[in-house]
Coordinates of C-alpha atoms in Angstrom, one line a residue:
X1 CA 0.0 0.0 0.0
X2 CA 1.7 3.5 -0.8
X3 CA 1.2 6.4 1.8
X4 CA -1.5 8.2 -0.4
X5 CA -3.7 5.5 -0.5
X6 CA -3.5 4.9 3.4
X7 CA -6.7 5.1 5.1
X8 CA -7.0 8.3 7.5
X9 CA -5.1 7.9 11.0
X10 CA -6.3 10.3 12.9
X11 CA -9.9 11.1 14.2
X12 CA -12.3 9.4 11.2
X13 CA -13.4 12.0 9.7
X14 CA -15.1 12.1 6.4
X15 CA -14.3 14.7 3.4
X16 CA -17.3 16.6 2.8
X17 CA -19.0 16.4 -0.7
X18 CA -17.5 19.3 -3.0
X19 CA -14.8 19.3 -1.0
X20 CA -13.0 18.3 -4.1
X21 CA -15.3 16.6 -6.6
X22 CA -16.4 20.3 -7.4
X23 CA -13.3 22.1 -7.9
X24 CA -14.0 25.4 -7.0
X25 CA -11.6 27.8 -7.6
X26 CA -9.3 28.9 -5.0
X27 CA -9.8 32.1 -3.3
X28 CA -6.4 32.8 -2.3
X29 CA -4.3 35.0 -4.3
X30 CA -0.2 34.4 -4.5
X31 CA 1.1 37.3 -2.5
X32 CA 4.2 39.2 -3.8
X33 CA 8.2 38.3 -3.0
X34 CA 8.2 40.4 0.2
X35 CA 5.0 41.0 1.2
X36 CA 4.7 40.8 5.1
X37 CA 2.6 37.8 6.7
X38 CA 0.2 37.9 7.9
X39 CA 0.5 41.5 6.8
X40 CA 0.7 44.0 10.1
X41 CA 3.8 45.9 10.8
X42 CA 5.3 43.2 13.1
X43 CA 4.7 40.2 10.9
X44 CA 7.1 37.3 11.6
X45 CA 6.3 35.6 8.2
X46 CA 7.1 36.7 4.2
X47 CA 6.1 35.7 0.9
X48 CA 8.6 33.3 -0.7
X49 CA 6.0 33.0 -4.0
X50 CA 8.3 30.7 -6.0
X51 CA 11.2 28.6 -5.8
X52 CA 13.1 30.6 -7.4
X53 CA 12.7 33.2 -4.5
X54 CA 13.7 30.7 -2.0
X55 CA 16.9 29.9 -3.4
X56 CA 17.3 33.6 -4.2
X57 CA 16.9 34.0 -0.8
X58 CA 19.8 31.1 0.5
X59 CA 22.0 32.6 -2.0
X60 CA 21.4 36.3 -0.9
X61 CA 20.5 37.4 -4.4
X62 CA 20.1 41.0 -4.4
X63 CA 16.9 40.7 -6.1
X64 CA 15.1 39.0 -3.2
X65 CA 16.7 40.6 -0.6
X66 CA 15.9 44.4 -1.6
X67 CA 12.4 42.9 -2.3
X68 CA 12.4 41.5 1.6
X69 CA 9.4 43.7 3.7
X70 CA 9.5 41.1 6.9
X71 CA 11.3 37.9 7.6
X72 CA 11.3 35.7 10.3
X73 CA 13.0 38.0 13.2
X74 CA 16.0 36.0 14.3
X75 CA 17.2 35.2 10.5
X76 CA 16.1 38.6 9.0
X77 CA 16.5 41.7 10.6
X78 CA 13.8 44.0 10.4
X79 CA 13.4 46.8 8.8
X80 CA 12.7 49.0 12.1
X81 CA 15.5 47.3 13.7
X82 CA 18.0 48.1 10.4
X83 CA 17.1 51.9 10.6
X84 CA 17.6 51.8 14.2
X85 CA 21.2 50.4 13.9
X86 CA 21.9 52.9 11.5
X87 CA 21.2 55.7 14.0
X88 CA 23.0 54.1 16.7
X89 CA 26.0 53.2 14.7
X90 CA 26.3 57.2 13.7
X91 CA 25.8 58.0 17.4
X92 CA 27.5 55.4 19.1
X93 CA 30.1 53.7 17.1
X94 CA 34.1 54.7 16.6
X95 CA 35.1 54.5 12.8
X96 CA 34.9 51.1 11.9
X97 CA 32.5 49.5 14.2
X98 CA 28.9 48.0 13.6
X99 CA 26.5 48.5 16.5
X100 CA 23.7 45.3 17.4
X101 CA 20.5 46.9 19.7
X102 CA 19.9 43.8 21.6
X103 CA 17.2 43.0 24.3
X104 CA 18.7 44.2 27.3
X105 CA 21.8 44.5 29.3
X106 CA 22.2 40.8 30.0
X107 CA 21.6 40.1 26.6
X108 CA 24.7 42.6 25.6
X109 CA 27.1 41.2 28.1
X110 CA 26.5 37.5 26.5
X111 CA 26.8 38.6 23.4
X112 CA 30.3 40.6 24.4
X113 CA 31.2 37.7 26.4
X114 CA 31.1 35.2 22.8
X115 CA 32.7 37.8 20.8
X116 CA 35.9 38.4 23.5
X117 CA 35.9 41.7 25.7
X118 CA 39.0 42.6 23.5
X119 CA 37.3 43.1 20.5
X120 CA 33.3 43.5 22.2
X121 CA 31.8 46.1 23.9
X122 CA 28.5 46.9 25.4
X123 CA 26.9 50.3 26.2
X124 CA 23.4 52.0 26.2
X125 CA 21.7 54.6 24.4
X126 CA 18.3 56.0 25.0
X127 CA 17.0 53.0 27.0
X128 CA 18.4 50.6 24.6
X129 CA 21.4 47.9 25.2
X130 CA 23.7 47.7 22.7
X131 CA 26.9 45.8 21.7
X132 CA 29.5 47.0 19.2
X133 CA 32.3 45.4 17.7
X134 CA 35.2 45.8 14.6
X135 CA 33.3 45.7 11.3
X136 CA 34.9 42.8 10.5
X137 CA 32.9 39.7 8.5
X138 CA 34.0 37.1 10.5
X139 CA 32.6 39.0 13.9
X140 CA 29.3 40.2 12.4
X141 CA 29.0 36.7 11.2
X142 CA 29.1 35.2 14.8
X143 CA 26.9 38.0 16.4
X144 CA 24.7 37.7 14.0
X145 CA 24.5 33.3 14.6
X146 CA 24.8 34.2 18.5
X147 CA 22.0 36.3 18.1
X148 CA 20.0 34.1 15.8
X149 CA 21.0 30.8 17.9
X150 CA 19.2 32.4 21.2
X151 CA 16.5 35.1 19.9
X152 CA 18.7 38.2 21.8
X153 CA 18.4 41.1 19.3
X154 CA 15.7 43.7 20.0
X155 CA 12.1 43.2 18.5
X156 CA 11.0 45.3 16.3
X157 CA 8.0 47.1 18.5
X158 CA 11.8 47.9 20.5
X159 CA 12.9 49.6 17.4
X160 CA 9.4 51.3 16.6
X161 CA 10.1 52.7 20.6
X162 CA 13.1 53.6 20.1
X163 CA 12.8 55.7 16.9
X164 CA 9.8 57.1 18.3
X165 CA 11.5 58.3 21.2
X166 CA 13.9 59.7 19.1
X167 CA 11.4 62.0 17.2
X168 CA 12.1 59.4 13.5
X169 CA 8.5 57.2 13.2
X170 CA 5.2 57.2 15.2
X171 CA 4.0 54.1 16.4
X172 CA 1.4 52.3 15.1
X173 CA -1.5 51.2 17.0
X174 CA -2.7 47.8 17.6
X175 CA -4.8 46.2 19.7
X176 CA -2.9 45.6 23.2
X177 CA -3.9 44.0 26.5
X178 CA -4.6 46.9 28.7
X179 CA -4.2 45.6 32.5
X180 CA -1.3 43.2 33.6
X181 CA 0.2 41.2 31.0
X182 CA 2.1 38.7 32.4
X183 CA -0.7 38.1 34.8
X184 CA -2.7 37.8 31.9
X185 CA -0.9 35.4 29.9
X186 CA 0.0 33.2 33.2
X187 CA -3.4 32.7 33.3
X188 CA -3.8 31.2 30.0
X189 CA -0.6 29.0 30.3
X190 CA -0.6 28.1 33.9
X191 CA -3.5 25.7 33.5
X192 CA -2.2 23.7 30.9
X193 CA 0.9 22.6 33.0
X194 CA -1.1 21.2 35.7
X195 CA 1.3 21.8 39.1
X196 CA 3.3 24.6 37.7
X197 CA 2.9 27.7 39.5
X198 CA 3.9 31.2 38.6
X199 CA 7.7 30.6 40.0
X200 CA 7.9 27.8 37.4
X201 CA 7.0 30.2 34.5
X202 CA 9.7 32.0 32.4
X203 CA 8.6 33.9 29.7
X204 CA 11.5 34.9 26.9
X205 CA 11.9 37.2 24.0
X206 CA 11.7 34.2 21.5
X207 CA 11.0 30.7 21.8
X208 CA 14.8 29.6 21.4
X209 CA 15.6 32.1 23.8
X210 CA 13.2 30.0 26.1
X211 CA 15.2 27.0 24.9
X212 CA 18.5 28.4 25.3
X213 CA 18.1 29.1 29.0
X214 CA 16.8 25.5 29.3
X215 CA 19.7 24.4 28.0
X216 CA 21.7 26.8 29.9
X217 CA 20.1 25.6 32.9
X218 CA 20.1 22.3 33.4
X219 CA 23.6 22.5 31.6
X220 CA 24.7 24.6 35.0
X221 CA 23.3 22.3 37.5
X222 CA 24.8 18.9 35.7
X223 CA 27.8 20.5 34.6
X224 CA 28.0 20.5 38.6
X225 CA 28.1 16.5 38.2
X226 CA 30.2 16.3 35.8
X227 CA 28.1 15.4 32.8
X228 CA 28.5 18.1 30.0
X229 CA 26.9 15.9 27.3
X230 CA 23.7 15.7 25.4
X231 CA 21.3 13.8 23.2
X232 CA 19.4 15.1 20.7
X233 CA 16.5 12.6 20.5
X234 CA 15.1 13.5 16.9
X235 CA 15.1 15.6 14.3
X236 CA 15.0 18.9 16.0
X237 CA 14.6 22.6 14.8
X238 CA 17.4 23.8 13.8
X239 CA 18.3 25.9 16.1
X240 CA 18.1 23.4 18.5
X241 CA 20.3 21.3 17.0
X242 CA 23.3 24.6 16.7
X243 CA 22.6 24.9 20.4
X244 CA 24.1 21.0 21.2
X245 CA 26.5 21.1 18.2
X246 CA 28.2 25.4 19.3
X247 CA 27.9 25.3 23.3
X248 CA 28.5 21.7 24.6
X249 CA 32.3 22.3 26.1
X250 CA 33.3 19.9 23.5
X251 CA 31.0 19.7 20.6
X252 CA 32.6 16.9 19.1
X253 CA 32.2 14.4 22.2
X254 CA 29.0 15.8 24.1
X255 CA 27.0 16.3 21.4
X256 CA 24.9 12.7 20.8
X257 CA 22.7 12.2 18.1
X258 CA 19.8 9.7 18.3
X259 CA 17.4 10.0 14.6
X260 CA 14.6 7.6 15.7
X261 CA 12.6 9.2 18.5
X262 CA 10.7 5.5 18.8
X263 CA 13.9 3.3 19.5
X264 CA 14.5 3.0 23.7
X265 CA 17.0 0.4 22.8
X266 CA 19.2 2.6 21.2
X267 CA 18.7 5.2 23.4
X268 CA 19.5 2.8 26.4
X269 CA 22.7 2.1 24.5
X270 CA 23.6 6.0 24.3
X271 CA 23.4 5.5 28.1
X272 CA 25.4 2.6 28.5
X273 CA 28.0 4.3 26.7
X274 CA 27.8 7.5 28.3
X275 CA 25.5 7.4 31.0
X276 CA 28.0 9.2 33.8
X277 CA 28.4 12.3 31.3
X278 CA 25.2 12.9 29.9
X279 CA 23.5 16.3 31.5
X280 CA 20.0 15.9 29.4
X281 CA 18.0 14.7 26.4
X282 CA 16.2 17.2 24.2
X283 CA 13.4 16.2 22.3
X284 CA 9.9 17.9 21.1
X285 CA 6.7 16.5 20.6
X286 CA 5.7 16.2 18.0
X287 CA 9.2 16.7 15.7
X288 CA 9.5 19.6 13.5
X289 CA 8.9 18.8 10.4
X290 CA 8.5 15.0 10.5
X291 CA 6.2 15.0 13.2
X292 CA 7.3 12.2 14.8
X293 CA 6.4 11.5 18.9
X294 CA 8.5 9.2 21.1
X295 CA 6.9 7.4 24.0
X296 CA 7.8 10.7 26.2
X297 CA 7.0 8.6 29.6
X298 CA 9.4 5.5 28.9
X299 CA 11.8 8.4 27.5
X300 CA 11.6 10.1 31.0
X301 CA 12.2 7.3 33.2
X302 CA 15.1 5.7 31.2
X303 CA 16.9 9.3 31.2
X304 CA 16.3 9.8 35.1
X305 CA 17.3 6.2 35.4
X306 CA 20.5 7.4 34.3
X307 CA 21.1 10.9 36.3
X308 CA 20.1 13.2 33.1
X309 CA 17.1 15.5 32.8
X310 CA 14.7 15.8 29.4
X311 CA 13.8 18.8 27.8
X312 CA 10.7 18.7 25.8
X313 CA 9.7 21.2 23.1
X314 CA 6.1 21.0 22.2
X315 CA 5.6 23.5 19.9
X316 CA 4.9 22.1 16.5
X317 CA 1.8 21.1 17.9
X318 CA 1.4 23.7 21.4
X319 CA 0.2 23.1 24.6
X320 CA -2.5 23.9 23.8
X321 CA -2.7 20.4 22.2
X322 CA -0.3 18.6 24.1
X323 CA 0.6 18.1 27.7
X324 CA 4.3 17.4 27.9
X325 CA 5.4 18.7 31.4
X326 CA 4.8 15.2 33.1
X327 CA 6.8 13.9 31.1
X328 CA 9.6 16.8 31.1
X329 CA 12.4 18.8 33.6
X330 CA 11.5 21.7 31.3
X331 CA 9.3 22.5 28.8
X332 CA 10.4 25.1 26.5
X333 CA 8.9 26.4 22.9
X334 CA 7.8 29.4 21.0
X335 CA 4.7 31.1 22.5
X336 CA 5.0 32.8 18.5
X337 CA 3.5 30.3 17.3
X338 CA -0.5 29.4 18.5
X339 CA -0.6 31.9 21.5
X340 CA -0.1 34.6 19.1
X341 CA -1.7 33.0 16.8
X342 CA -1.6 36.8 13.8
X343 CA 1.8 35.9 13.8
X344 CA 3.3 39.3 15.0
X345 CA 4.6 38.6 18.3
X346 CA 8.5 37.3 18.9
X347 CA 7.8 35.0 22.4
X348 CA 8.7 32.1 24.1
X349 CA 8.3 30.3 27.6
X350 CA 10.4 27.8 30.2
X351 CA 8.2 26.3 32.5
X352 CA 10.1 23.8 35.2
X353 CA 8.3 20.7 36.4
X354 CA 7.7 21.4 40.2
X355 CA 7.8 17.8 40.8
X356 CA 11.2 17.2 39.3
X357 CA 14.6 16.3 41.4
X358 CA 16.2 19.3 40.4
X359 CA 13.5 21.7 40.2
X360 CA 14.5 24.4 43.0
X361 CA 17.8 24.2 41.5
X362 CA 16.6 25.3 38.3
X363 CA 14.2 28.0 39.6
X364 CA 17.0 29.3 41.0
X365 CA 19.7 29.8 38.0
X366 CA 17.2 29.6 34.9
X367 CA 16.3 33.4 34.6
X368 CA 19.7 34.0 34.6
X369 CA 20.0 32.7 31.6
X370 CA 16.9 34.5 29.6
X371 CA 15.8 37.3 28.2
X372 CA 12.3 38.7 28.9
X373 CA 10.3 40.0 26.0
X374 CA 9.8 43.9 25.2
X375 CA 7.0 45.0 27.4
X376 CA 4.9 45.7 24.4
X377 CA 5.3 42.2 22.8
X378 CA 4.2 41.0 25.8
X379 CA 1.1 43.4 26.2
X380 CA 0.5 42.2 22.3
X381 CA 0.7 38.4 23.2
X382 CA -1.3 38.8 26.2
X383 CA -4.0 40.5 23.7
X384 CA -4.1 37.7 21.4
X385 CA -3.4 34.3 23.9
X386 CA -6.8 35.2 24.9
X387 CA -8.6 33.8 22.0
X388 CA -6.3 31.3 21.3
X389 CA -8.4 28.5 22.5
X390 CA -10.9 29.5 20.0
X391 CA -8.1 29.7 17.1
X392 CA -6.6 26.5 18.1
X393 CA -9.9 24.8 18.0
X394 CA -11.3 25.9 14.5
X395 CA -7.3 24.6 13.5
X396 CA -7.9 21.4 14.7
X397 CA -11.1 20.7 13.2
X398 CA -9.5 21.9 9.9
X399 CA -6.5 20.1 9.7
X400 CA -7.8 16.4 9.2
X401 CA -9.7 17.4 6.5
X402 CA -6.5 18.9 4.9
X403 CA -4.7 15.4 5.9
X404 CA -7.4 13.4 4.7
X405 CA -7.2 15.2 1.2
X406 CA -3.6 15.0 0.8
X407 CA -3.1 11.6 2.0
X408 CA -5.4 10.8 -0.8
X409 CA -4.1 12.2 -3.8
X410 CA -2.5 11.0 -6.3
X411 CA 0.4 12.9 -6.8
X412 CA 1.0 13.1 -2.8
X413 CA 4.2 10.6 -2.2
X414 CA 4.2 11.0 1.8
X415 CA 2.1 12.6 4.6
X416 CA 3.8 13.0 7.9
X417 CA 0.8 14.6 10.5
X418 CA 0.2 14.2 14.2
X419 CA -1.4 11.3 13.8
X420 CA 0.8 9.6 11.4
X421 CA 0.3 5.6 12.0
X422 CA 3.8 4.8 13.2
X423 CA 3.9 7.5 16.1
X424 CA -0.1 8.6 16.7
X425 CA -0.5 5.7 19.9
X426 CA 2.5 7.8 21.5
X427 CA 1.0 11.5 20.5
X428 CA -2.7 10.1 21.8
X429 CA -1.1 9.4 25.5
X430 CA 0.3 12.7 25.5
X431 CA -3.0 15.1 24.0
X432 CA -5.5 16.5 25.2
X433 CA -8.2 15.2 23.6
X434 CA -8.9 13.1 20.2
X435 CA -9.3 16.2 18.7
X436 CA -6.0 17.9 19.4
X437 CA -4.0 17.0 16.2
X438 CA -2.1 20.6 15.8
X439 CA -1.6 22.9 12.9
X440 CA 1.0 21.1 10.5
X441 CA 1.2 18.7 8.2
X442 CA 4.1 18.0 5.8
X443 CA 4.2 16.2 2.7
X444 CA 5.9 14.8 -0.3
X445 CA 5.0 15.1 -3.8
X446 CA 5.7 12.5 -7.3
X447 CA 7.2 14.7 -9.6
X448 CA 8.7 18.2 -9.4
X449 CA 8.1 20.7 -6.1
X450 CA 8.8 23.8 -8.2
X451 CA 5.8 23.5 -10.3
X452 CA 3.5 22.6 -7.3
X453 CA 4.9 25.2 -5.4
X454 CA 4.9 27.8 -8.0
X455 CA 1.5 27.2 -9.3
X456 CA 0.0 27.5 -5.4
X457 CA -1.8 30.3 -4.2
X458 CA -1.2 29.8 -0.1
X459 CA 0.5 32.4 1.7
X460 CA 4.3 30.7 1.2
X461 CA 6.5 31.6 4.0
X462 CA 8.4 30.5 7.3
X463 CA 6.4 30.1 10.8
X464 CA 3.6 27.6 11.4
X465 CA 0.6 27.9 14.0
X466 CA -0.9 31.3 12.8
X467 CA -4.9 31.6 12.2
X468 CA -3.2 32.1 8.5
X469 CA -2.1 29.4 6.6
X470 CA 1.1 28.9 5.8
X471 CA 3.3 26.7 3.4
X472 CA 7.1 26.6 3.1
X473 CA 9.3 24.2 1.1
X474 CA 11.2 23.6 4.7
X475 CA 14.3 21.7 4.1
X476 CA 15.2 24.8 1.7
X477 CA 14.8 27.4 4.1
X478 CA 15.7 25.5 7.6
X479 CA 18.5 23.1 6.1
X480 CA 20.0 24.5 2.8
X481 CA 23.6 23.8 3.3
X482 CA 22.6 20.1 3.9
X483 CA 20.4 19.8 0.3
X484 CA 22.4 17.2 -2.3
X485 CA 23.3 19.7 -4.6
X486 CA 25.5 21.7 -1.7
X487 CA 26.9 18.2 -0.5
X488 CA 24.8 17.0 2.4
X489 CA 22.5 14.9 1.1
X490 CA 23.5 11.7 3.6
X491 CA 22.7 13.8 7.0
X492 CA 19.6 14.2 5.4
X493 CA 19.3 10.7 4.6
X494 CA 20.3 9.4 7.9
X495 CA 17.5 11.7 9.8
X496 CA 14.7 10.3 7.0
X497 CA 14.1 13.8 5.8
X498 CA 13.3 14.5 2.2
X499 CA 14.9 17.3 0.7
X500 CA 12.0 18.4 -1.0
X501 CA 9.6 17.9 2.1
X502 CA 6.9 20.6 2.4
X503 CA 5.6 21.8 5.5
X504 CA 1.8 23.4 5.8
X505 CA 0.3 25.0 8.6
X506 CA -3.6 24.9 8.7
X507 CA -5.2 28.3 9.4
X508 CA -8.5 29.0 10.2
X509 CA -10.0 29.5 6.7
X510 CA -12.5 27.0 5.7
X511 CA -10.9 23.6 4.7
X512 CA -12.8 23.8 1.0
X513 CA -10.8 26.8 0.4
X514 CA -8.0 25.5 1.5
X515 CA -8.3 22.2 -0.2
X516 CA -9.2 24.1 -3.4
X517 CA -6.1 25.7 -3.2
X518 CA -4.0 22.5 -2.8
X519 CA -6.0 20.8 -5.6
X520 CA -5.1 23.6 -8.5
X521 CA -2.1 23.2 -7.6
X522 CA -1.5 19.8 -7.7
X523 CA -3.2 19.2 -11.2

């Protein structure tokens, strides 16, 4: 049996009549290399509208970049943030510098600490920290990864601040919570990590800034013990991944790489080899882009069997979907993606698992190691996480019927969802209802991605969980130096993950449309 002729996995749902049979035209219209998405000021997507763009974009052809209006904040700076730079650089900089606004003061220090106080320096200007170093390529290269790696340059409502403190741009209004924010958003997040309190809650500038400190954390308090090492249980995002491979003390022995997130044997057998050394395992639930869930419990007690501590990223799906902090030291992800579900807000949370061994311990050194967002990001997200119930509910009564469709088709090779058959048993032990199968779905297609992709008239860009959908030929734009043609072909191999593997995110527009959408495309 192929994987497009595979019955449904998930909840049974049935494709409504006209569906497809009628092939309506699609109401979505391709958007323009550039154009923000979902289309405010602070978007955290941009079209990519063909293939051609995407690769322009890897290769940083001119064409693409001057075309660029957004971009996904930790790889492309924004606009507000450029122009700000500018203005510190001619205020701040000695000749031959280049100036990075960056979160805050701790934020400046780390980022002076990787670059070496001898050629680093931080300062402040008008409220805002900021770190300059020698215009040099190889430095602006490693801020610019350092920065990217942990989500510590300034957001761009910072910029908008900023230059409107400084008499250059007024601000543009938005809808913002008006009363206590973090109170606000603790009480939509508390309740889905059932024991956590407030003191377990750490809310970031980004998600991998969340992830970083987890890291960081747990890292601190085992590096106590000795054990410096750490397994990467999956295909993670790959930031995650540059987080084990750059700041393990020694990359080439700490970092451990385990593909299969189903395979305890093998992960036992990581632990018999290096058991006394290993700090933690990181793994999210489901993987990004495969979708793939381990048995998180069995995962849990083999690692604690063994001294380490588990990190679990649920994002891909949200916790809104998934209850991972049983089964977790920390959970960490992007609160971008779900909780501000118009895709405008750069956020992220830690939340410790009261219950753990070393949970005091980590309450004690994690927000050392993070960044809190820009007050007005977080009055933003606390504006949208209140409907994000609603949002997340409409998604998940969407996606199936997207699924369904695509596992279908003829000219669909592969569908990898939340309820994929090999891994759905291990995601239905850890969501929160039948229902609760998450935005994203990726797929393989017979025959060539560019056409597809070209002739589709979804919003194509980065970022998944927005009440927008959202497509992005993801190997391209997450993993391009690893793509055959530039020589990496086996990694990708080894992890199972086609080079020409799309990811979609389900919105909230009516699955017909959607559908529709897919369907011309696909002809």
């Amino acid at each position: 049996m192929t994987w497009n002729q595979a019955p449904v996995t998930g909840p049974r749902v049935a494709t409504p009549r006209g569906l497809r049979a009628n092939r309506r035209m699609s109401v979505f219209r391709s958007l323009p290399l550039g154009t923000p998405i979902p289309g405010s000021l602070h978007s955290v997507s941009c079209s990519l509208p063909t293939m051609a763009d995407v690769i322009g974009y890897e290769e940083r052809d001119a064409r693409v970049l001057e075309a660029m209006r957004a971009g996904y904040p930790r790889f492309a700076v924004h606009p507000l943030v450029q122009e700000l730079t500018r203005l510190l650089a001619e205020d701040l900089a000695k000749p031959g510098e280049q100036a990075w606004p960056v979160l805050n003061a701790r934020a400046a220090a780390a980022l002076v600490a990787q670059l070496g106080a001898d050629r680093a320096r931080a300062t402040a200007h008008g409220g805002i920290a900021v770190v300059l170093h020698a215009a040099e390529p190889e430095l602006a290269t490693r801020a610019k990864l350092w920065l990217q790696h942990t989500g510590g340059l300034l957001s761009s409502r910072g910029a908008e601040d900023a230059l409107a403190r400084l008499g250059r741009r007024a601000v543009v209004g938005e809808l913002l919570f008006a009363g206590d924010a973090r109170a606000a958003i603790e009480g939509a997040l508390l309740p889905l990590f059932g024991g956590a309190t407030a003191r377990d809650l750490f809310l970031a500038g980004s998600g991998m800034g969340a992830m970083h400190a987890a890291f960081r954390a747990i890292s601190r308090v085992q590096g106590a013990r000795g054990r410096t090492a750490w397994v990467q249980l999956g295909w993670l995002y790959l930031d995650t991944i540059a987080l084990l491979k750059k700041f393990t003390p020694e990359p080439a022995r700490d970092h451990l790489v385990q593909h299969d997130v189903t395979d305890l044997a093998a992960l036992e057998k990581l632990f018999a080899e290096h058991g006394s050394r290993i700090a933690g395992v990181v793994t999210e639930a489901p993987t990004n882009p495969l979708l793939q869930t381990g048995d998180l419990a069995a995962i849990k007690a083999l690692t604690h069997r063994h001294g380490a501590r588990v990190i679990v990223d649920p994002a891909i799906a949200s916790p809104f979907n998934v209850d991972v902090l049983p089964h977790a030291d920390i959970a960490a992800f992007s609160l971008t993606k779900y909780s501000s579900h118009e895709g405008d807000v750069m956020a992220g949370a830690a939340v410790i698992n009261p219950a753990g061994p070393d949970a005091d311990a980590l309450r004690a050194v994690l927000g050392d190691e993070l960044d809190p967002p820009y007050a007005r990001d977080l009055a933003r997200l606390a504006a949208e996480i209140q409907t994000a119930p609603d949002v997340v509910r409409r998604i998940n009564a969407t996606t199936p019927l997207v699924a369904s469709f695509l596992e279908r088709h003829p000219r669909v090779e592969r569908v990898w969802w939340s309820q994929q058959r090999t891994t759905r048993d291990n995601y239905a032990r850890i969501a929160r209802s039948p229902e609760a199968v998450g935005a994203v779905v990726s797929f393989t297609l017979r025959g060539a991605l560019a056409g597809f992709y070209d002739r589709l008239t979804l919003p194509k860009g980065p970022s998944f969980g927005m009440a927008t959908t959202l497509i992005c030929p993801y190997v391209y734009l997450a993993h391009y130096d690893l793509l055959p043609h530039r020589g990496g072909g086996t990694a990708l191999r080894d992890a199972g993950l086609p080079p020409e593997l799309l990811r979609l995110s389900v919105g909230t527009e009516p699955a017909g449309d959607i559908v529709a959408a897919l369907d011309a495309a696909l002809e």
